[in-house]
Short mmCIF file of C-alpha atoms and ligand atoms in Angstrom, two decimals:
data_model
loop_
_atom_site.label_atom_id
_atom_site.label_comp_id
_atom_site.label_asym_id
_atom_site.label_seq_id
_atom_site.Cartn_x
_atom_site.Cartn_y
_atom_site.Cartn_z
CA MET A 286 -218.75 -26.93 -311.02
CA LYS A 287 -216.75 -23.91 -313.84
CA PHE A 288 -213.99 -23.43 -310.96
CA LYS A 289 -211.64 -25.90 -308.24
CA LYS A 290 -212.05 -24.54 -304.60
CA THR A 291 -208.74 -24.15 -303.33
CA HIS A 292 -209.01 -22.44 -299.84
CA ASN A 293 -210.37 -22.03 -296.55
CA ILE A 294 -212.12 -18.35 -295.51
CA ASP A 295 -210.31 -18.45 -292.45
CA GLU A 296 -207.30 -20.00 -294.71
CA ILE A 297 -206.57 -17.09 -296.63
CA SER A 298 -204.80 -13.88 -295.18
CA ASN A 299 -203.75 -10.29 -296.03
CA SER A 300 -200.25 -11.85 -295.66
CA MET A 301 -200.84 -13.40 -299.56
CA GLU A 302 -201.84 -10.61 -301.24
CA GLY A 303 -202.42 -10.43 -304.84
CA SER A 304 -202.19 -14.24 -304.67
CA SER A 305 -205.55 -16.17 -306.93
CA VAL A 306 -207.95 -18.40 -304.63
CA VAL A 307 -210.87 -20.32 -305.07
CA ILE A 308 -213.45 -20.23 -302.18
CA GLY A 309 -217.22 -21.60 -302.38
CA GLY A 310 -219.34 -20.03 -299.97
CA TRP A 311 -223.02 -18.53 -299.80
CA VAL A 312 -223.17 -14.74 -300.34
CA GLU A 313 -224.46 -13.57 -296.86
CA ASP A 314 -224.77 -9.19 -298.28
CA LEU A 315 -224.84 -8.32 -301.06
CA ARG A 316 -224.21 -4.45 -301.94
CA LYS A 317 -224.35 -2.48 -305.40
CA LEU A 318 -222.02 0.75 -305.37
CA GLY A 319 -221.82 2.69 -308.25
CA LYS A 320 -220.08 -0.07 -310.52
CA LEU A 321 -218.75 -2.88 -307.46
CA THR A 322 -220.41 -4.81 -306.75
CA PHE A 323 -219.27 -5.43 -302.89
CA LEU A 324 -220.32 -8.67 -302.18
CA THR A 325 -219.90 -10.79 -298.27
CA VAL A 326 -219.29 -14.42 -298.76
CA ARG A 327 -219.39 -17.19 -296.24
CA ASP A 328 -218.16 -20.49 -295.61
CA VAL A 329 -217.99 -22.81 -292.69
CA THR A 330 -215.22 -21.04 -291.21
CA GLY A 331 -215.19 -17.65 -291.83
CA LEU A 332 -216.73 -14.07 -294.01
CA ALA A 333 -214.55 -12.83 -297.35
CA GLN A 334 -215.15 -9.31 -299.13
CA VAL A 335 -215.79 -9.75 -302.32
CA ILE A 336 -215.03 -6.77 -304.70
CA VAL A 337 -216.84 -7.58 -307.59
CA LYS A 338 -216.53 -4.45 -310.88
CA ASP A 339 -217.61 -6.43 -314.07
CA LEU A 340 -221.05 -6.16 -313.73
CA SER A 341 -221.94 -9.21 -316.06
CA MET A 342 -220.79 -11.24 -313.60
CA VAL A 343 -223.18 -10.70 -311.35
CA PRO A 344 -226.81 -10.89 -311.99
CA GLU A 345 -229.24 -8.37 -310.91
CA ASP A 346 -230.97 -10.61 -309.86
CA LEU A 347 -228.19 -13.26 -307.09
CA THR A 348 -230.30 -13.65 -303.86
CA ARG A 349 -229.14 -14.34 -300.41
CA GLN A 350 -227.67 -17.40 -298.95
CA SER A 351 -226.99 -18.90 -302.56
CA VAL A 352 -224.40 -20.34 -303.68
CA ILE A 353 -221.57 -18.86 -305.41
CA MET A 354 -217.25 -19.20 -306.34
CA VAL A 355 -215.21 -16.64 -306.61
CA GLN A 356 -211.84 -16.81 -308.60
CA GLY A 357 -210.39 -13.76 -307.37
CA ALA A 358 -207.01 -11.72 -306.39
CA VAL A 359 -206.27 -11.56 -302.30
CA GLN A 360 -205.70 -7.48 -301.96
CA SER A 361 -205.51 -5.83 -298.58
CA THR A 362 -208.71 -3.34 -297.48
CA LYS A 363 -209.55 -0.44 -295.50
CA ALA A 364 -212.88 -2.34 -294.64
CA ARG A 365 -213.43 -1.78 -291.02
CA ASP A 366 -214.29 -5.52 -290.42
CA PHE A 367 -212.44 -7.98 -292.90
CA THR A 368 -208.55 -7.80 -293.10
CA PHE A 369 -208.07 -8.83 -296.89
CA GLU A 370 -210.83 -8.72 -299.84
CA ILE A 371 -210.71 -10.86 -302.64
CA LYS A 372 -210.81 -8.93 -306.12
CA ALA A 373 -212.93 -11.24 -308.33
CA ASP A 374 -211.95 -12.23 -312.05
CA GLY A 375 -214.54 -15.46 -311.46
CA VAL A 376 -217.99 -15.52 -310.38
CA ASP A 377 -220.26 -19.05 -310.96
CA ILE A 378 -223.13 -19.03 -309.06
CA LEU A 379 -223.74 -22.55 -308.50
CA THR A 380 -227.22 -22.21 -306.27
CA LYS A 381 -229.56 -19.40 -306.39
CA ALA A 382 -231.38 -19.63 -302.85
CA VAL A 383 -235.62 -18.32 -303.04
CA HIS A 384 -236.25 -14.92 -301.70
CA PRO A 385 -237.96 -14.51 -298.83
CA LEU A 386 -236.55 -17.43 -296.59
CA PRO A 387 -238.55 -18.12 -293.92
CA ILE A 388 -236.77 -16.61 -291.28
CA ASP A 389 -233.94 -14.35 -291.28
CA PRO A 390 -229.98 -16.79 -290.95
CA ILE A 391 -228.49 -13.81 -289.98
CA GLY A 392 -230.53 -13.79 -287.22
CA ARG A 393 -230.54 -9.33 -287.61
CA LEU A 394 -234.44 -9.95 -287.16
CA GLU A 395 -235.29 -12.25 -284.45
CA SER A 396 -237.17 -15.10 -285.93
CA ASP A 397 -239.01 -17.28 -282.85
CA ILE A 398 -237.35 -21.22 -281.59
CA ASP A 399 -241.12 -23.01 -283.80
CA ASN A 400 -240.18 -20.88 -287.00
CA ARG A 401 -236.47 -21.76 -286.70
CA LEU A 402 -236.72 -25.28 -285.82
CA ASN A 403 -238.84 -25.77 -289.43
CA ALA A 404 -235.86 -24.02 -290.93
CA ARG A 405 -232.95 -26.07 -288.92
CA ALA A 406 -230.38 -26.34 -292.31
CA LEU A 407 -230.75 -22.63 -292.91
CA ASP A 408 -230.99 -21.26 -289.39
CA LEU A 409 -227.10 -22.96 -288.68
CA ARG A 410 -226.53 -19.37 -291.50
CA ASN A 411 -226.28 -17.79 -287.72
CA GLN A 412 -223.71 -17.59 -286.65
CA ARG A 413 -224.95 -18.16 -282.54
CA VAL A 414 -226.78 -21.23 -283.77
CA ALA A 415 -223.25 -23.05 -285.76
CA ALA A 416 -221.36 -22.05 -282.79
CA ILE A 417 -223.31 -23.97 -280.49
CA PHE A 418 -222.89 -26.88 -282.95
CA LYS A 419 -219.40 -26.26 -283.86
CA ILE A 420 -218.72 -26.99 -279.57
CA ARG A 421 -221.06 -29.62 -279.69
CA HIS A 422 -219.05 -31.30 -282.04
CA HIS A 423 -216.38 -30.82 -279.28
CA VAL A 424 -218.17 -31.80 -276.24
CA LEU A 425 -217.89 -35.36 -278.32
CA ALA A 426 -214.78 -35.82 -279.25
CA SER A 427 -213.23 -34.93 -275.78
CA LEU A 428 -216.55 -36.97 -273.80
CA ARG A 429 -214.90 -39.65 -276.08
CA ARG A 430 -210.81 -39.31 -276.00
CA ILE A 431 -211.00 -38.54 -271.04
CA LEU A 432 -213.08 -41.99 -271.19
CA THR A 433 -210.98 -43.69 -274.10
CA GLU A 434 -207.92 -42.22 -272.00
CA LYS A 435 -209.37 -43.95 -268.59
CA ARG A 436 -209.82 -47.64 -270.51
CA PHE A 437 -213.56 -47.73 -271.79
CA ILE A 438 -214.37 -48.78 -274.62
CA GLU A 439 -216.69 -47.75 -276.68
CA ILE A 440 -219.99 -49.85 -277.30
CA THR A 441 -223.63 -49.58 -279.76
CA THR A 442 -226.11 -51.40 -277.68
CA PRO A 443 -229.25 -52.59 -279.30
CA LYS A 444 -231.73 -49.24 -279.74
CA ILE A 445 -234.78 -51.61 -280.70
CA ILE A 446 -235.82 -53.84 -277.63
CA GLY A 447 -238.52 -56.85 -277.02
CA SER A 448 -238.21 -55.81 -273.12
CA ALA A 449 -238.25 -52.21 -270.99
CA SER A 450 -234.35 -51.28 -269.75
CA GLU A 451 -235.45 -49.14 -267.53
CA GLY A 452 -239.38 -50.47 -266.39
CA GLY A 453 -241.95 -50.04 -267.78
CA ALA A 454 -243.02 -46.50 -268.05
CA ASN A 455 -242.64 -43.50 -271.08
CA LEU A 456 -242.10 -46.24 -273.21
CA PHE A 457 -242.28 -46.48 -277.25
CA SER A 458 -243.52 -49.06 -278.84
CA LEU A 459 -243.55 -50.27 -282.35
CA GLU A 460 -244.92 -53.52 -284.61
CA TYR A 461 -241.27 -55.62 -285.19
CA PHE A 462 -242.77 -58.75 -287.94
CA GLY A 463 -245.89 -58.75 -285.73
CA LYS A 464 -244.50 -58.67 -282.82
CA LYS A 465 -244.29 -55.52 -279.70
CA ALA A 466 -240.60 -53.86 -279.88
CA TYR A 467 -239.64 -50.47 -278.23
CA LEU A 468 -237.57 -48.30 -278.16
CA ALA A 469 -234.79 -48.09 -275.80
CA GLN A 470 -234.55 -45.51 -272.65
CA SER A 471 -231.50 -45.78 -272.08
CA PRO A 472 -228.03 -49.60 -272.11
CA GLN A 473 -228.95 -49.99 -269.04
CA LEU A 474 -229.19 -53.76 -268.89
CA TYR A 475 -226.45 -54.14 -271.09
CA LYS A 476 -223.73 -51.67 -270.39
CA GLU A 477 -223.94 -53.58 -267.36
CA GLN A 478 -223.55 -56.95 -268.83
CA LEU A 479 -221.04 -56.69 -271.42
CA THR A 480 -218.57 -55.68 -267.87
CA ILE A 481 -218.36 -59.52 -268.56
CA GLY A 482 -216.19 -59.90 -271.10
CA LEU A 483 -214.78 -55.57 -270.89
CA GLU A 484 -214.79 -54.08 -268.27
CA ARG A 485 -215.24 -50.72 -268.26
CA VAL A 486 -217.34 -49.58 -271.36
CA PHE A 487 -219.42 -46.54 -272.54
CA GLU A 488 -222.09 -45.46 -274.77
CA ILE A 489 -223.28 -41.54 -276.43
CA SER A 490 -225.65 -42.09 -278.71
CA SER A 491 -229.67 -41.52 -279.11
CA PHE A 492 -232.74 -42.90 -276.59
CA TYR A 493 -236.32 -42.43 -275.69
CA ARG A 494 -238.85 -41.34 -273.66
CA ALA A 495 -242.20 -41.46 -274.65
CA GLU A 496 -242.20 -38.49 -271.38
CA LYS A 497 -245.13 -35.85 -272.19
CA SER A 498 -243.38 -32.96 -270.95
CA HIS A 499 -243.25 -29.42 -272.72
CA THR A 500 -239.91 -27.96 -270.23
CA GLY A 501 -237.24 -27.10 -271.40
CA ARG A 502 -234.73 -29.68 -270.28
CA HIS A 503 -236.76 -33.01 -271.64
CA LEU A 504 -236.77 -34.41 -274.63
CA SER A 505 -238.80 -37.43 -277.05
CA GLU A 506 -234.74 -38.56 -277.95
CA PHE A 507 -232.14 -36.82 -276.00
CA THR A 508 -228.54 -38.54 -276.65
CA SER A 509 -227.36 -39.74 -273.14
CA ILE A 510 -223.49 -40.12 -272.05
CA ASP A 511 -223.49 -43.76 -270.15
CA ILE A 512 -220.43 -45.46 -268.36
CA GLU A 513 -220.60 -48.39 -266.87
CA ALA A 514 -216.78 -50.52 -265.17
CA ALA A 515 -216.33 -53.93 -263.06
CA PHE A 516 -214.79 -53.96 -259.96
CA PHE A 517 -216.49 -49.31 -259.53
CA ASP A 518 -218.25 -48.36 -256.93
CA TYR A 519 -220.54 -45.69 -256.78
CA THR A 520 -217.32 -43.42 -255.03
CA ASP A 521 -215.06 -44.79 -257.94
CA VAL A 522 -218.03 -43.71 -260.85
CA ILE A 523 -219.13 -40.00 -259.62
CA GLU A 524 -215.25 -39.43 -259.73
CA VAL A 525 -215.04 -40.15 -263.37
CA LEU A 526 -217.92 -38.19 -264.03
CA GLU A 527 -216.17 -35.50 -262.38
CA ASP A 528 -212.69 -35.92 -263.40
CA LEU A 529 -215.22 -35.82 -267.52
CA VAL A 530 -217.13 -32.14 -266.66
CA ILE A 531 -213.87 -30.71 -265.22
CA ALA A 532 -211.99 -32.04 -268.17
CA VAL A 533 -215.37 -30.81 -271.56
CA PHE A 534 -214.90 -28.20 -270.24
CA SER A 535 -211.70 -27.05 -269.72
CA ASP A 536 -211.66 -29.10 -273.21
CA VAL A 537 -214.57 -26.49 -274.22
CA VAL A 538 -212.71 -23.34 -272.96
CA GLN A 539 -209.28 -24.51 -274.75
CA ASN A 540 -210.09 -25.18 -278.62
CA CYS A 541 -213.48 -23.29 -278.67
CA LYS A 542 -212.71 -19.51 -278.15
CA ALA A 543 -214.58 -18.28 -280.99
CA GLU A 544 -217.14 -20.08 -280.56
CA LEU A 545 -218.21 -18.73 -277.08
CA ALA A 546 -217.38 -15.43 -278.01
CA ILE A 547 -220.06 -15.20 -280.65
CA LEU A 548 -221.66 -16.77 -278.14
CA GLU A 549 -220.45 -14.55 -275.38
CA ARG A 550 -219.82 -17.05 -272.96
CA ASN A 551 -218.42 -17.02 -270.30
CA LEU A 552 -217.37 -20.73 -269.49
CA GLU A 553 -215.75 -21.30 -266.09
CA VAL A 554 -213.90 -24.64 -265.75
CA PRO A 555 -215.72 -25.69 -261.79
CA LYS A 556 -213.43 -27.47 -259.45
CA LYS A 557 -212.89 -30.83 -257.64
CA PRO A 558 -214.74 -31.67 -255.66
CA PHE A 559 -218.01 -30.70 -256.78
CA ASP A 560 -219.84 -30.43 -253.33
CA ARG A 561 -221.54 -33.21 -252.01
CA ILE A 562 -225.07 -33.96 -250.26
CA THR A 563 -227.14 -36.17 -248.89
CA TYR A 564 -231.10 -36.77 -249.34
CA THR A 565 -231.50 -36.08 -246.51
CA GLN A 566 -229.19 -33.37 -245.98
CA VAL A 567 -232.04 -31.88 -249.29
CA LEU A 568 -235.16 -32.96 -246.75
CA SER A 569 -233.84 -30.78 -243.90
CA GLU A 570 -232.97 -27.65 -246.50
CA LEU A 571 -236.50 -28.39 -246.87
CA GLU A 572 -238.13 -28.26 -244.18
CA LYS A 573 -236.11 -25.03 -243.04
CA ALA A 574 -238.17 -23.58 -246.82
CA GLY A 575 -241.79 -24.84 -244.97
CA ILE A 576 -241.65 -27.77 -246.65
CA ASN A 577 -241.89 -31.12 -244.91
CA LEU A 578 -241.43 -34.25 -246.67
CA LYS A 579 -241.10 -37.78 -245.29
CA PHE A 580 -237.34 -39.45 -245.63
CA GLY A 581 -238.94 -41.50 -249.24
CA ASP A 582 -240.41 -38.51 -250.58
CA ASP A 583 -240.02 -38.24 -254.20
CA LEU A 584 -238.16 -34.40 -254.90
CA LEU A 585 -240.43 -32.45 -257.09
CA ASP A 586 -239.13 -30.46 -259.18
CA SER A 587 -240.27 -27.30 -256.52
CA HIS A 588 -238.75 -28.74 -253.95
CA LEU A 589 -235.44 -28.45 -256.87
CA LYS A 590 -235.95 -25.49 -257.84
CA ILE A 591 -235.39 -24.75 -253.68
CA VAL A 592 -232.59 -26.83 -254.06
CA GLY A 593 -230.81 -25.38 -257.01
CA GLU A 594 -230.59 -21.46 -254.75
CA ASN A 595 -229.67 -22.67 -252.10
CA HIS A 596 -226.45 -24.76 -254.05
CA PRO A 597 -226.07 -22.56 -257.47
CA GLY A 598 -223.27 -24.55 -259.29
CA LEU A 599 -222.63 -28.33 -259.27
CA PHE A 600 -222.74 -30.54 -256.69
CA PHE A 601 -223.21 -34.50 -256.40
CA LEU A 602 -227.33 -35.91 -254.36
CA LEU A 603 -226.27 -38.27 -252.26
CA ASP A 604 -227.61 -42.20 -250.32
CA TRP A 605 -231.68 -41.73 -252.26
CA PRO A 606 -234.40 -43.48 -250.19
CA MET A 607 -233.83 -47.64 -251.72
CA SER A 608 -237.23 -46.59 -252.63
CA LEU A 609 -236.80 -44.20 -255.03
CA LYS A 610 -234.37 -45.95 -257.71
CA PRO A 611 -234.26 -48.29 -260.48
CA PHE A 612 -234.29 -51.87 -259.40
CA TYR A 613 -230.34 -52.12 -260.44
CA ILE A 614 -229.11 -49.92 -257.98
CA HIS A 615 -227.47 -52.14 -254.70
CA GLU A 616 -228.20 -50.88 -251.06
CA LYS A 617 -226.00 -49.48 -249.21
CA ASP A 618 -224.85 -51.76 -246.67
CA GLU A 619 -224.55 -50.16 -243.06
CA ASP A 620 -227.96 -48.95 -244.23
CA PRO A 621 -230.63 -51.00 -246.49
CA LYS A 622 -233.22 -48.54 -246.44
CA LEU A 623 -230.78 -46.45 -248.44
CA SER A 624 -229.17 -46.75 -252.03
CA ARG A 625 -225.59 -46.22 -253.35
CA SER A 626 -227.14 -44.65 -255.32
CA PHE A 627 -226.79 -40.66 -257.10
CA ASP A 628 -226.97 -37.88 -259.39
CA LEU A 629 -225.29 -34.73 -260.62
CA GLN A 630 -227.04 -31.37 -259.90
CA TYR A 631 -226.49 -28.36 -261.87
CA GLY A 632 -228.37 -26.05 -259.45
CA TYR A 633 -231.35 -28.29 -259.81
CA LEU A 634 -230.88 -29.34 -263.71
CA GLU A 635 -230.45 -33.51 -262.75
CA LEU A 636 -227.23 -33.62 -265.62
CA SER A 637 -226.20 -37.18 -264.08
CA SER A 638 -228.03 -40.68 -262.08
CA GLY A 639 -225.99 -43.53 -261.33
CA GLY A 640 -224.81 -45.78 -258.67
CA ARG A 641 -223.74 -49.69 -257.97
CA ARG A 642 -225.73 -52.85 -259.14
CA LEU A 643 -227.06 -55.48 -258.07
CA HIS A 644 -224.68 -57.61 -258.86
CA ASP A 645 -226.57 -60.85 -257.27
CA PRO A 646 -228.64 -62.56 -259.49
CA ALA A 647 -231.39 -63.68 -256.46
CA LYS A 648 -231.25 -60.26 -254.87
CA LEU A 649 -231.47 -58.76 -258.19
CA LYS A 650 -235.06 -61.04 -259.25
CA ALA A 651 -236.20 -60.70 -255.66
CA ARG A 652 -236.32 -56.83 -256.63
CA ILE A 653 -237.57 -57.42 -259.95
CA ALA A 654 -241.06 -58.63 -258.31
CA GLU A 655 -240.96 -55.92 -255.12
CA GLN A 656 -241.41 -52.87 -258.49
CA GLY A 657 -243.95 -54.76 -259.66
CA LEU A 658 -241.80 -55.81 -262.90
CA ASP A 659 -242.09 -59.32 -264.07
CA PRO A 660 -239.67 -61.49 -263.56
CA ALA A 661 -239.23 -63.63 -267.34
CA SER A 662 -239.22 -59.97 -269.28
CA PHE A 663 -235.81 -59.63 -268.14
CA GLU A 664 -234.86 -63.60 -268.81
CA ASP A 665 -232.06 -62.89 -270.57
CA HIS A 666 -230.99 -60.51 -269.00
CA LEU A 667 -230.77 -62.02 -265.58
CA LYS A 668 -229.79 -65.18 -267.84
CA SER A 669 -226.52 -63.74 -268.00
CA PHE A 670 -226.37 -62.82 -263.56
CA ASP A 671 -225.27 -65.90 -264.32
CA TRP A 672 -221.44 -66.18 -266.40
CA GLY A 673 -219.51 -64.50 -263.43
CA MET A 674 -221.43 -60.93 -263.22
CA PRO A 675 -218.33 -58.75 -261.95
CA PRO A 676 -219.77 -56.16 -258.80
CA HIS A 677 -220.11 -53.09 -261.14
CA SER A 678 -221.22 -48.88 -261.05
CA GLY A 679 -222.01 -46.61 -263.58
CA TRP A 680 -224.26 -43.94 -264.44
CA GLY A 681 -225.93 -42.08 -267.51
CA MET A 682 -225.57 -38.70 -268.39
CA GLY A 683 -227.82 -36.35 -270.76
CA LEU A 684 -225.69 -34.77 -273.09
CA ASP A 685 -228.10 -32.63 -274.56
CA ARG A 686 -228.51 -31.19 -270.88
CA LEU A 687 -224.93 -30.92 -269.91
CA MET A 688 -224.80 -28.22 -273.61
CA THR A 689 -227.77 -26.22 -272.48
CA VAL A 690 -224.80 -25.82 -269.15
CA ILE A 691 -221.72 -24.79 -271.89
CA VAL A 692 -223.41 -22.87 -274.18
CA GLY A 693 -225.91 -20.89 -271.36
CA ILE A 694 -228.78 -21.27 -272.95
CA ASP A 695 -232.30 -22.77 -270.55
CA ASN A 696 -233.32 -25.12 -274.14
CA VAL A 697 -232.28 -27.93 -274.41
CA ARG A 698 -234.22 -27.80 -278.10
CA GLU A 699 -231.16 -24.85 -278.85
CA VAL A 700 -229.00 -27.76 -278.51
CA VAL A 701 -230.09 -30.36 -280.05
CA LEU A 702 -230.34 -30.26 -284.67
CA TYR A 703 -233.90 -31.87 -284.72
CA PRO A 704 -235.00 -32.22 -281.54
CA ARG A 705 -238.11 -34.73 -280.59
CA ASP A 706 -241.91 -32.97 -278.33
CA PRO A 707 -244.35 -34.77 -278.09
CA ASP A 708 -244.76 -32.03 -280.70
CA ARG A 709 -242.46 -32.29 -283.10
CA LEU A 710 -242.37 -34.50 -284.83
CA SER A 711 -241.12 -32.88 -288.22
CA PRO A 712 -238.56 -31.95 -289.55
P1 AMO B 261 -232.18 -41.40 -265.90
O1 AMO B 261 -233.25 -41.60 -266.58
O2 AMO B 261 -232.08 -40.91 -264.70
O3 AMO B 261 -231.06 -42.64 -265.82
O4 AMO B 261 -231.34 -40.35 -266.85
C1 AMO B 261 -229.46 -40.59 -266.59
C2 AMO B 261 -230.32 -38.70 -267.67
O5 AMO B 261 -230.21 -38.98 -268.98
C3 AMO B 261 -230.79 -37.33 -269.38
N1 AMO B 261 -231.98 -37.22 -269.67
C4 AMO B 261 -232.94 -37.14 -270.74
N2 AMO B 261 -233.23 -35.73 -270.90
C5 AMO B 261 -234.18 -34.67 -271.84
N3 AMO B 261 -234.93 -35.52 -272.22
C6 AMO B 261 -235.08 -36.65 -271.37
N4 AMO B 261 -236.41 -36.97 -271.74
C7 AMO B 261 -234.21 -37.55 -270.89
N5 AMO B 261 -234.81 -38.33 -270.05
C8 AMO B 261 -233.34 -38.84 -269.46
C9 AMO B 261 -231.13 -36.91 -267.14
C10 AMO B 261 -230.94 -37.88 -266.53
O6 AMO B 261 -230.24 -37.56 -265.57
N6 AMO B 261 -230.27 -46.05 -267.18
C11 AMO B 261 -229.93 -45.31 -265.89
C12 AMO B 261 -228.83 -44.41 -265.49
C13 AMO B 261 -227.56 -44.79 -265.01
O7 AMO B 261 -228.11 -45.60 -264.03
O8 AMO B 261 -226.32 -45.85 -265.38
C14 AMO B 261 -231.08 -43.74 -266.84
O9 AMO B 261 -231.51 -43.59 -267.40
O10 AMO B 261 -229.70 -35.96 -267.37
#
């Protein structure tokens, strides 16, 4: 490198007229007008116009998206889209990009999502795509800040595990030094155990589901936000979730104005309280729509579409039948057929599910057997319930699904850098 970068592009303004600066970035556009060459150069913070008077500074074969550094003086400009320009007195060509590129990185020519994902690093030069991942960064920062303020402690649990955390279905298995191992579907068992030592815990990590689903909301590797809290009932963790979603939306609206503008997204901060609808109410809504389900029937996609049309925003779906819930969920004292559990829905889309957990080891063991699971494979987990397990509740929320709601794009592949689904294992 001939020069040392002095400024990010967004740190330069027309008030710096006459100052010498060095920027580094990618050539977005390049035009020759008589003896002048006009370059636009983009870094992660913005776009600058550069004027080169000396033809020898810019080789004939300089391609778009090549990496350059420019040293020059800031000057005012008449160009419509810029508030300043840089008159180059030195250009260092650091890497030449191939021509043609596999996709148009500026997005003038639309590429389909498969081609874009195959060239994801380049796809991020498209400002709409970069905006999504800048927002995702702010969402993650916001989640960590808010949960920390609520006295949750961040944990990291194993992703290679010896037995299923969510029951037997949808598990990826692998060979682990001659033994069979699995990729964790969720941190469920660990987060429950850790309420013993840390009381309130959260994890934000990748988890794995071998689901052969080809939808806009299922991935084989997804990011889950999980919490678990000792001495909390399910109504308490519902409140944490409600506060968290409102605070995250509000942080995004405050901190990501430019990104939301690029996405032409008018994000509204939801208001408290979100509607609370019971499973039994849903059955009667469906009945009115001509669909007769019995208590205990699961809600299929087609049912949730109808419920979503009736309730288009955020709402909690409460009090599911125990028969539909995982072994660790606690029943309602007043009606043991009902569970102390909930889902957070955005219309038909399930964003989160959670509930109060069983903390009595005998009851938990009985439920494991009742669900046809082998108590022996939960031996380590069950042991910890004899060491002073507090009553506890928690939930898991799909970050990728939450992101689709925030950016208003209906496909999780758009909000994950390198998505994994049944058809995609690379790049
Ligand atoms: P559940 O299985 O409902 O619950 O998952 C919680 C949330 O994770 C997201 N999610 C997914 N997102 C993308 N692709 C997938 N394949 C996928 N699977 C799940 C969803 C879902 O609502 N242990 C419980 C949570 C708890 O009770 O704490 C669990 O994993 O947004």
